[in-house]
Tab-separated table of N, CA and C in Angstrom:
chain	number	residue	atom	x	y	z
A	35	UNK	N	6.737	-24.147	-5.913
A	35	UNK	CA	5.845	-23.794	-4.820
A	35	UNK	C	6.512	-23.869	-3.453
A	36	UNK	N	8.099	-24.406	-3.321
A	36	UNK	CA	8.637	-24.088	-1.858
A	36	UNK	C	8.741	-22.850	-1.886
A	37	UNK	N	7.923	-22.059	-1.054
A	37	UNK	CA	7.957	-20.925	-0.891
A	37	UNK	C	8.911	-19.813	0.204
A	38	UNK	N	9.201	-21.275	1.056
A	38	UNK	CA	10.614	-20.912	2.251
A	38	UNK	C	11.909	-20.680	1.403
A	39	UNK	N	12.077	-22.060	0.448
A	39	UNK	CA	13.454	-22.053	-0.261
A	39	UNK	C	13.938	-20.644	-1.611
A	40	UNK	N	11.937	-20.066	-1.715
A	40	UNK	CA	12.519	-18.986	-3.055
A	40	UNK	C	12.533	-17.916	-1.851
A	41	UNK	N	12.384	-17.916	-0.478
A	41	UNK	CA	12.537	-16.218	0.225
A	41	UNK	C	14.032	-16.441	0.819
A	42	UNK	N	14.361	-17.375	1.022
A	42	UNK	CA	15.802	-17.666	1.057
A	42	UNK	C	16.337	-17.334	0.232
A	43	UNK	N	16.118	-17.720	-0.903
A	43	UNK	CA	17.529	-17.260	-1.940
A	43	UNK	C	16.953	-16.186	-2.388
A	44	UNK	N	15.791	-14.937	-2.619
A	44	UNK	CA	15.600	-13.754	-2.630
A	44	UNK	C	16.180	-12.709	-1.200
A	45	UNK	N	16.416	-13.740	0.124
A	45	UNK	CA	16.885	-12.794	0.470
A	45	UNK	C	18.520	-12.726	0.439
A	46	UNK	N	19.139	-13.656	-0.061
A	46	UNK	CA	20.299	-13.138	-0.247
A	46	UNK	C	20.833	-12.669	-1.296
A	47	UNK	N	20.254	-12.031	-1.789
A	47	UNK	CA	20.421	-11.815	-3.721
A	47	UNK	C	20.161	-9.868	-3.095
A	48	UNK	N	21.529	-8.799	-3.987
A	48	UNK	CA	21.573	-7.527	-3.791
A	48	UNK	C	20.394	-6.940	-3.795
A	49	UNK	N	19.481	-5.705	-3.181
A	49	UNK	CA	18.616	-4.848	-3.443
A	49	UNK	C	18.369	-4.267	-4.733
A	50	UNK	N	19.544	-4.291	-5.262
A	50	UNK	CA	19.339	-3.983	-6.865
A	50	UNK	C	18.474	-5.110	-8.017
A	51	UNK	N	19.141	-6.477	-7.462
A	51	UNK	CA	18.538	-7.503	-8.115
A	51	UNK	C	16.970	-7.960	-7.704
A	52	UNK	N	17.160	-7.700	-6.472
A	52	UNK	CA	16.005	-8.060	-5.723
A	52	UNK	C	14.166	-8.212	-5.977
A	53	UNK	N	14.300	-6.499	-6.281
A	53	UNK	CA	12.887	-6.159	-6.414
A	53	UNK	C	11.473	-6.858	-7.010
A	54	UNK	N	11.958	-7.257	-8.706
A	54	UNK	CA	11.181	-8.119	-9.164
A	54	UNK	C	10.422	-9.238	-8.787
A	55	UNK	N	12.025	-9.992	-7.912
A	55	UNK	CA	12.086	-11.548	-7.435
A	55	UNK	C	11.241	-11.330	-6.095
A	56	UNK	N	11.001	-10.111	-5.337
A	56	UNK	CA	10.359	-9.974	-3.914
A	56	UNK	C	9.061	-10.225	-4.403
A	57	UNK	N	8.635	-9.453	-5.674
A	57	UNK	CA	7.193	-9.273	-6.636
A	57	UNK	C	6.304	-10.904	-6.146
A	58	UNK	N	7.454	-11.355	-7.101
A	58	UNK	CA	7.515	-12.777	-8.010
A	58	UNK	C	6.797	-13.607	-6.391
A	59	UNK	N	7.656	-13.463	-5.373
A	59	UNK	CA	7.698	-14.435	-4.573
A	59	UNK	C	6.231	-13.833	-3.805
A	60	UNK	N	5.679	-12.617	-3.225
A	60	UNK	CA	4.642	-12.026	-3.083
A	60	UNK	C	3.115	-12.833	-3.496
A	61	UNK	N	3.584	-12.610	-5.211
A	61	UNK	CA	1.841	-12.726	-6.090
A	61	UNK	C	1.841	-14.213	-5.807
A	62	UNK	N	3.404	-15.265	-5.597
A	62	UNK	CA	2.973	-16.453	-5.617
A	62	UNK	C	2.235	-16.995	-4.114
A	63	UNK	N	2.653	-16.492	-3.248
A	63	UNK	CA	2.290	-16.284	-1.871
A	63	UNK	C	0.941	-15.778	-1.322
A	64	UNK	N	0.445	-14.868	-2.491
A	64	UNK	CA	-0.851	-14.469	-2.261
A	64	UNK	C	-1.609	-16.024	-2.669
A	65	UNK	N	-1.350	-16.545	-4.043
A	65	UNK	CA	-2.328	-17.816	-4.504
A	65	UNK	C	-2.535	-19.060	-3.466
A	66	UNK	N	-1.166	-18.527	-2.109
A	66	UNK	CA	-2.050	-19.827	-1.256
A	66	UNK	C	-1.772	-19.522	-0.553
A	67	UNK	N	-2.053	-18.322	-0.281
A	67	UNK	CA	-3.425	-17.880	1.145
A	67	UNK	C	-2.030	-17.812	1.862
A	68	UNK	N	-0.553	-16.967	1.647
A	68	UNK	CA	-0.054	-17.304	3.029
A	68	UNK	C	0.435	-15.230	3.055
A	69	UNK	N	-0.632	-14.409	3.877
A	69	UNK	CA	-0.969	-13.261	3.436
A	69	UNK	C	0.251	-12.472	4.125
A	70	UNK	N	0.618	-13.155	5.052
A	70	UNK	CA	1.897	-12.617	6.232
A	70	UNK	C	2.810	-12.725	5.125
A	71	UNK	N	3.432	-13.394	4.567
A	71	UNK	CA	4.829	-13.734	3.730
A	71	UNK	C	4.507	-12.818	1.923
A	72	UNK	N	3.309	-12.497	2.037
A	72	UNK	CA	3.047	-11.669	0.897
A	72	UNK	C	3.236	-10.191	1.045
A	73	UNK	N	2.408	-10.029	2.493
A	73	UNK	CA	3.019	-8.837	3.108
A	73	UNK	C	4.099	-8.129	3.235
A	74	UNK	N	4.926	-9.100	3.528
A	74	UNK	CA	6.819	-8.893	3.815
A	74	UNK	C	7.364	-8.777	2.724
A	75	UNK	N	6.693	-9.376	1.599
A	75	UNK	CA	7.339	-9.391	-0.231
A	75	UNK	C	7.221	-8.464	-0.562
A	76	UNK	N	5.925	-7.515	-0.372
A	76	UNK	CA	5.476	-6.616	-1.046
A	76	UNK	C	6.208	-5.014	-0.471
A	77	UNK	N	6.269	-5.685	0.946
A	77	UNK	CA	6.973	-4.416	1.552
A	77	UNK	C	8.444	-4.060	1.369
A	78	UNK	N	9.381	-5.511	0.546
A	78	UNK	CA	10.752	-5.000	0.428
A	78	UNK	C	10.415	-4.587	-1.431
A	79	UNK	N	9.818	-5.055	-2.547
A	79	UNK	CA	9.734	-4.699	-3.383
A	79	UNK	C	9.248	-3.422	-3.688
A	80	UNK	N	8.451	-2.846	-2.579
A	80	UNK	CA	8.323	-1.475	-2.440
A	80	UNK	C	7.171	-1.207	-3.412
A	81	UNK	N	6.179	-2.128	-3.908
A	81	UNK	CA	4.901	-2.546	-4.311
A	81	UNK	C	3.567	-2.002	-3.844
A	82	UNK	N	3.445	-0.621	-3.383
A	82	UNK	CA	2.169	-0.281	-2.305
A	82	UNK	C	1.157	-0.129	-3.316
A	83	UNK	N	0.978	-0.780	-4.552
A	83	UNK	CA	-0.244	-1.008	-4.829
A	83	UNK	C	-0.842	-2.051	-4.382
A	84	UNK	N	-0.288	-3.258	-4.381
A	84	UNK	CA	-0.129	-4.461	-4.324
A	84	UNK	C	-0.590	-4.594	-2.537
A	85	UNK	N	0.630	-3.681	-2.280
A	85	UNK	CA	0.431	-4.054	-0.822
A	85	UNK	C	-1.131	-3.041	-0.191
A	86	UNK	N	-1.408	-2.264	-1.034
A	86	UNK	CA	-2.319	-1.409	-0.591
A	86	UNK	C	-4.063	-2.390	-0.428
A	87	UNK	N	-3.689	-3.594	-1.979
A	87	UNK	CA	-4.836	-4.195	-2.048
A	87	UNK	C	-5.235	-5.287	-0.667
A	88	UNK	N	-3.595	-5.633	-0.471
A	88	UNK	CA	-3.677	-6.697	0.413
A	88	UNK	C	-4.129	-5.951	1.658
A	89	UNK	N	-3.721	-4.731	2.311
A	89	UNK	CA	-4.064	-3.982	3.205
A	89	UNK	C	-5.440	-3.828	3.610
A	90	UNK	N	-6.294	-3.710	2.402
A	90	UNK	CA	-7.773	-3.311	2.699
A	90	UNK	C	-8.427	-4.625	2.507
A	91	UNK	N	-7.845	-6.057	1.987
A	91	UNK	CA	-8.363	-7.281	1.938
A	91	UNK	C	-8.391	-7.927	3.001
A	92	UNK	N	-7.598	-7.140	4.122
A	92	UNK	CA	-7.623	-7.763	5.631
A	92	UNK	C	-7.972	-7.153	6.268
A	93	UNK	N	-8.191	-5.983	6.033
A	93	UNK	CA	-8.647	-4.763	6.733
A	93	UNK	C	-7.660	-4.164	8.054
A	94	UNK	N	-6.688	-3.789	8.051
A	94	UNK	CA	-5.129	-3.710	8.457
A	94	UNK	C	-5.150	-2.441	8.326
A	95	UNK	N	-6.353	-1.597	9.597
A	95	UNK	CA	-6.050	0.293	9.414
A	95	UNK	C	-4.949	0.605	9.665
A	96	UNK	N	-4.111	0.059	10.688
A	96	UNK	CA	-2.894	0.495	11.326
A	96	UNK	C	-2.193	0.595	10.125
A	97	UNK	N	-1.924	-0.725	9.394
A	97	UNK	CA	-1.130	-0.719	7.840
A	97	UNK	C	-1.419	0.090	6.680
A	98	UNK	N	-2.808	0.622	6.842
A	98	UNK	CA	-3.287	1.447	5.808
A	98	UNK	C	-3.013	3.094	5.997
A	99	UNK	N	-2.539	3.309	6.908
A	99	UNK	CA	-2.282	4.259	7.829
A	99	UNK	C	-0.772	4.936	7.381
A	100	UNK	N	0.250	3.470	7.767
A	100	UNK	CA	1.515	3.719	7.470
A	100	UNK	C	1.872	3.650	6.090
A	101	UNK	N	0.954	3.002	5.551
A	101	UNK	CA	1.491	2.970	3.953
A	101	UNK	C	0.821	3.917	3.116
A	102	UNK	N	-0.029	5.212	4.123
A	102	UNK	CA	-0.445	6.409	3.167
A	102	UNK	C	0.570	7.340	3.209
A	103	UNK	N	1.605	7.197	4.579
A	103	UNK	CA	2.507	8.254	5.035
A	103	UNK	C	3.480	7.792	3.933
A	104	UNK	N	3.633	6.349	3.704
A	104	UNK	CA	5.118	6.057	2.912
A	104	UNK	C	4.900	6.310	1.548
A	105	UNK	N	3.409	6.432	0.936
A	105	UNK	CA	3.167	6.334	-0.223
A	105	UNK	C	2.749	8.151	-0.507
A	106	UNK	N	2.646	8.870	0.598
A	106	UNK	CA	2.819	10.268	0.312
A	106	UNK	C	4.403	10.918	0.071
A	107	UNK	N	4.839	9.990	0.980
A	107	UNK	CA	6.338	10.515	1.184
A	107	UNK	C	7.331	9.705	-0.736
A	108	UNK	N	6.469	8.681	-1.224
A	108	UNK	CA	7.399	8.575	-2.260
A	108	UNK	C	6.338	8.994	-3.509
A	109	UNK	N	6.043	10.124	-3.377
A	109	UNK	CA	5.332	11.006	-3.949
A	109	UNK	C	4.358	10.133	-5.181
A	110	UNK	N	3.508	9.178	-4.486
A	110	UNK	CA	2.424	8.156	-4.968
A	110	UNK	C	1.007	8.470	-4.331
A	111	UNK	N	0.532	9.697	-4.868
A	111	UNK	CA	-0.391	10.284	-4.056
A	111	UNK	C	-1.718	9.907	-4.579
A	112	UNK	N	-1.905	8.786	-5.559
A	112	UNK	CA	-2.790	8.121	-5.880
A	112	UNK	C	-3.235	7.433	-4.545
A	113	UNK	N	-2.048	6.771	-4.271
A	113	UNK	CA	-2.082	5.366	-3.401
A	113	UNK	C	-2.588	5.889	-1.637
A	114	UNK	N	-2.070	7.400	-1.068
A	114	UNK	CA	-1.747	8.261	-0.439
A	114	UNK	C	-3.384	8.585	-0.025
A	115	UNK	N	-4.075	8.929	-1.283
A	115	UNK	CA	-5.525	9.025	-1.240
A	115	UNK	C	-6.315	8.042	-1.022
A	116	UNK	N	-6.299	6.842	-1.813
A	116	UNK	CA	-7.386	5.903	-1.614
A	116	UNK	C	-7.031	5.053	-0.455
A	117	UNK	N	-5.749	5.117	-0.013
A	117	UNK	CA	-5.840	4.688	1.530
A	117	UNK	C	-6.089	5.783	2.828
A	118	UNK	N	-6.574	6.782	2.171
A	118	UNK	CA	-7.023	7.904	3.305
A	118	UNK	C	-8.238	7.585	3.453
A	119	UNK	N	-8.606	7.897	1.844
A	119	UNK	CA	-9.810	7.652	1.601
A	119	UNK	C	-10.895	6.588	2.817
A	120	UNK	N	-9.844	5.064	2.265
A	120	UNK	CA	-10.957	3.921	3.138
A	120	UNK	C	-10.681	4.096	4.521
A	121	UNK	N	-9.706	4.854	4.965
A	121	UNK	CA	-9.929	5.087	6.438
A	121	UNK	C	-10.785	5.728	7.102
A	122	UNK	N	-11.505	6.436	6.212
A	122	UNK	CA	-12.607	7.004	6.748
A	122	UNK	C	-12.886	8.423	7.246
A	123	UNK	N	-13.383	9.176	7.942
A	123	UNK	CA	-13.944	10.161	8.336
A	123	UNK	C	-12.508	10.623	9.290
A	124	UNK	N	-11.984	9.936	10.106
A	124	UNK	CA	-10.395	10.904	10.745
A	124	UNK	C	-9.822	11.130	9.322
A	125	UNK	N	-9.573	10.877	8.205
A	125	UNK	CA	-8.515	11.386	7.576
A	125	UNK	C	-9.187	12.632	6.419
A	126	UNK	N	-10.433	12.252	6.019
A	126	UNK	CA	-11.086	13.605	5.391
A	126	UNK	C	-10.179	14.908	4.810
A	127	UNK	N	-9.574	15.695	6.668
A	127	UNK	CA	-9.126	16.600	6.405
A	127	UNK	C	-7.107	16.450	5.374
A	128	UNK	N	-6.857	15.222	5.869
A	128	UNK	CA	-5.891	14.999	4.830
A	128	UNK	C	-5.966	14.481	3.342
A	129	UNK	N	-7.179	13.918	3.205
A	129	UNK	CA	-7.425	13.815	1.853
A	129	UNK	C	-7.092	15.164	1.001
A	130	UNK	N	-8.258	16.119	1.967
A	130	UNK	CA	-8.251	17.130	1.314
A	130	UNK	C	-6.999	18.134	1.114
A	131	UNK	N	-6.179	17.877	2.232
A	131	UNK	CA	-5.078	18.691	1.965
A	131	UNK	C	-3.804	17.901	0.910
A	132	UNK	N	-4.129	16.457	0.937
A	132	UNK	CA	-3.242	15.994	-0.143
A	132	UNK	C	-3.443	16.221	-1.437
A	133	UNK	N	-4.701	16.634	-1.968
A	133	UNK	CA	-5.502	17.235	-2.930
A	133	UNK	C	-5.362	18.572	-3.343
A	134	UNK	N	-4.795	19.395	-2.323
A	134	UNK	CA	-4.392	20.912	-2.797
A	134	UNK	C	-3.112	20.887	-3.052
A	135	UNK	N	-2.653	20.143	-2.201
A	135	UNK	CA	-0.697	19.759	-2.230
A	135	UNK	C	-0.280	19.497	-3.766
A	136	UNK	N	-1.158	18.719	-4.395
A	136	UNK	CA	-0.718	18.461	-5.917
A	136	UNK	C	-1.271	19.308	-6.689
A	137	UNK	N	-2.144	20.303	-6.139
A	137	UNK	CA	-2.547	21.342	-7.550
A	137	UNK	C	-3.699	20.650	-7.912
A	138	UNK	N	-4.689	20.038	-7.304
A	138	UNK	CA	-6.223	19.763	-7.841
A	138	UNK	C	-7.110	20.291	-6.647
A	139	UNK	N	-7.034	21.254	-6.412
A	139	UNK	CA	-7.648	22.739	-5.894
A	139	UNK	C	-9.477	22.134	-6.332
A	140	UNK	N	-9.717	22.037	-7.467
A	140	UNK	CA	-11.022	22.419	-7.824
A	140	UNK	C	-11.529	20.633	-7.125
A	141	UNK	N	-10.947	19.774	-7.522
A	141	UNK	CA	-11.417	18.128	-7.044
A	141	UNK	C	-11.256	18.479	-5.429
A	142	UNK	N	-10.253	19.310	-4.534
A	142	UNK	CA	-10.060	19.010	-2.996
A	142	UNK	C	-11.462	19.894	-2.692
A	143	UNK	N	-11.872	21.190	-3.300
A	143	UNK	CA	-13.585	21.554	-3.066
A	143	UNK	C	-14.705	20.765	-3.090
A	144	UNK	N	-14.769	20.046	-3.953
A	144	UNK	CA	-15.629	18.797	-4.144
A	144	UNK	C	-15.591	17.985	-3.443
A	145	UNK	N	-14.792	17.314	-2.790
A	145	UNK	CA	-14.366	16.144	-2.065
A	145	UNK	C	-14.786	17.178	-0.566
A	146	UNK	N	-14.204	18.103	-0.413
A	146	UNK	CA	-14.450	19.081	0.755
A	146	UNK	C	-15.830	19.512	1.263
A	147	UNK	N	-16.701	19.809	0.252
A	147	UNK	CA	-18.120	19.903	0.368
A	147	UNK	C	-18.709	18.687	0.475
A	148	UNK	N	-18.264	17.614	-0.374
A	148	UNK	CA	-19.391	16.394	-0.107
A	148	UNK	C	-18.840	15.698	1.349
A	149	UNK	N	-17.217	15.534	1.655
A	149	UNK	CA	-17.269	14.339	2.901
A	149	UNK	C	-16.573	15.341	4.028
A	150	UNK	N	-16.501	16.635	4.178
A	150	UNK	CA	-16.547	17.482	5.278
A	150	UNK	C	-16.664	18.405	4.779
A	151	UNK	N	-18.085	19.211	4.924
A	151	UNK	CA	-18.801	20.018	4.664
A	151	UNK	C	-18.221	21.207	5.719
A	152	UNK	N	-18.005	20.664	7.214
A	152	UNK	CA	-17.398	21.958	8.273
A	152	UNK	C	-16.362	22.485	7.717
């Protein structure tokens, strides 16, 4: 549970080795409440599910924001959506266009008629 001494020696350990151990040190970081140092885990393990949950558990639009651009850009357009999604009514029109972008044409009509009808 020293949680200083395992981000120390995760951070000097290669990017190759890394990833898991960023995980590891993250989920343990979430169990006591220290949400900043889970944050930073999740963001070098490259985890935006993880980090997506923690995002909307603090409610962190700015973060939900940047991690739809990073999670469009590493072509995770699950993650891309449901953080458009909870942002609300400004992003609508990108839902919908992230929705034609992958070829679900008939779901971006649906989504288009029910949460922007203009």
């Amino acid at each position: 549970d020293d949680l200083d001494s395992a981000l120390e020696i995760v951070r000097t350990l290669p990017a190759a080795e890394a990833e898991t151990k960023w995980k590891s040190v993250g989920d343990r970081a979430l169990a006591v409440w220290r949400f900043d140092l889970a944050r930073e885990c999740f963001e070098h393990a490259s985890d935006l599910n993880a980090l997506m949950l923690l995002l909307l558990a603090t409610g962190d639009r700015i973060g939900l924001s940047k991690l739809a651009g990073q999670a469009e850009a590493k072509s995770q357009n699950n993650v891309a959506f449901a953080c458009r999604l909870q942002l609300g009514e400004a992003e609508t029109e990108k839902c919908v266009e992230l929705l034609v972008k992958t070829g679900r044409a008939p779901e971006a009509a649906l989504f288009a008629r029910t949460y922007a009808p203009s």
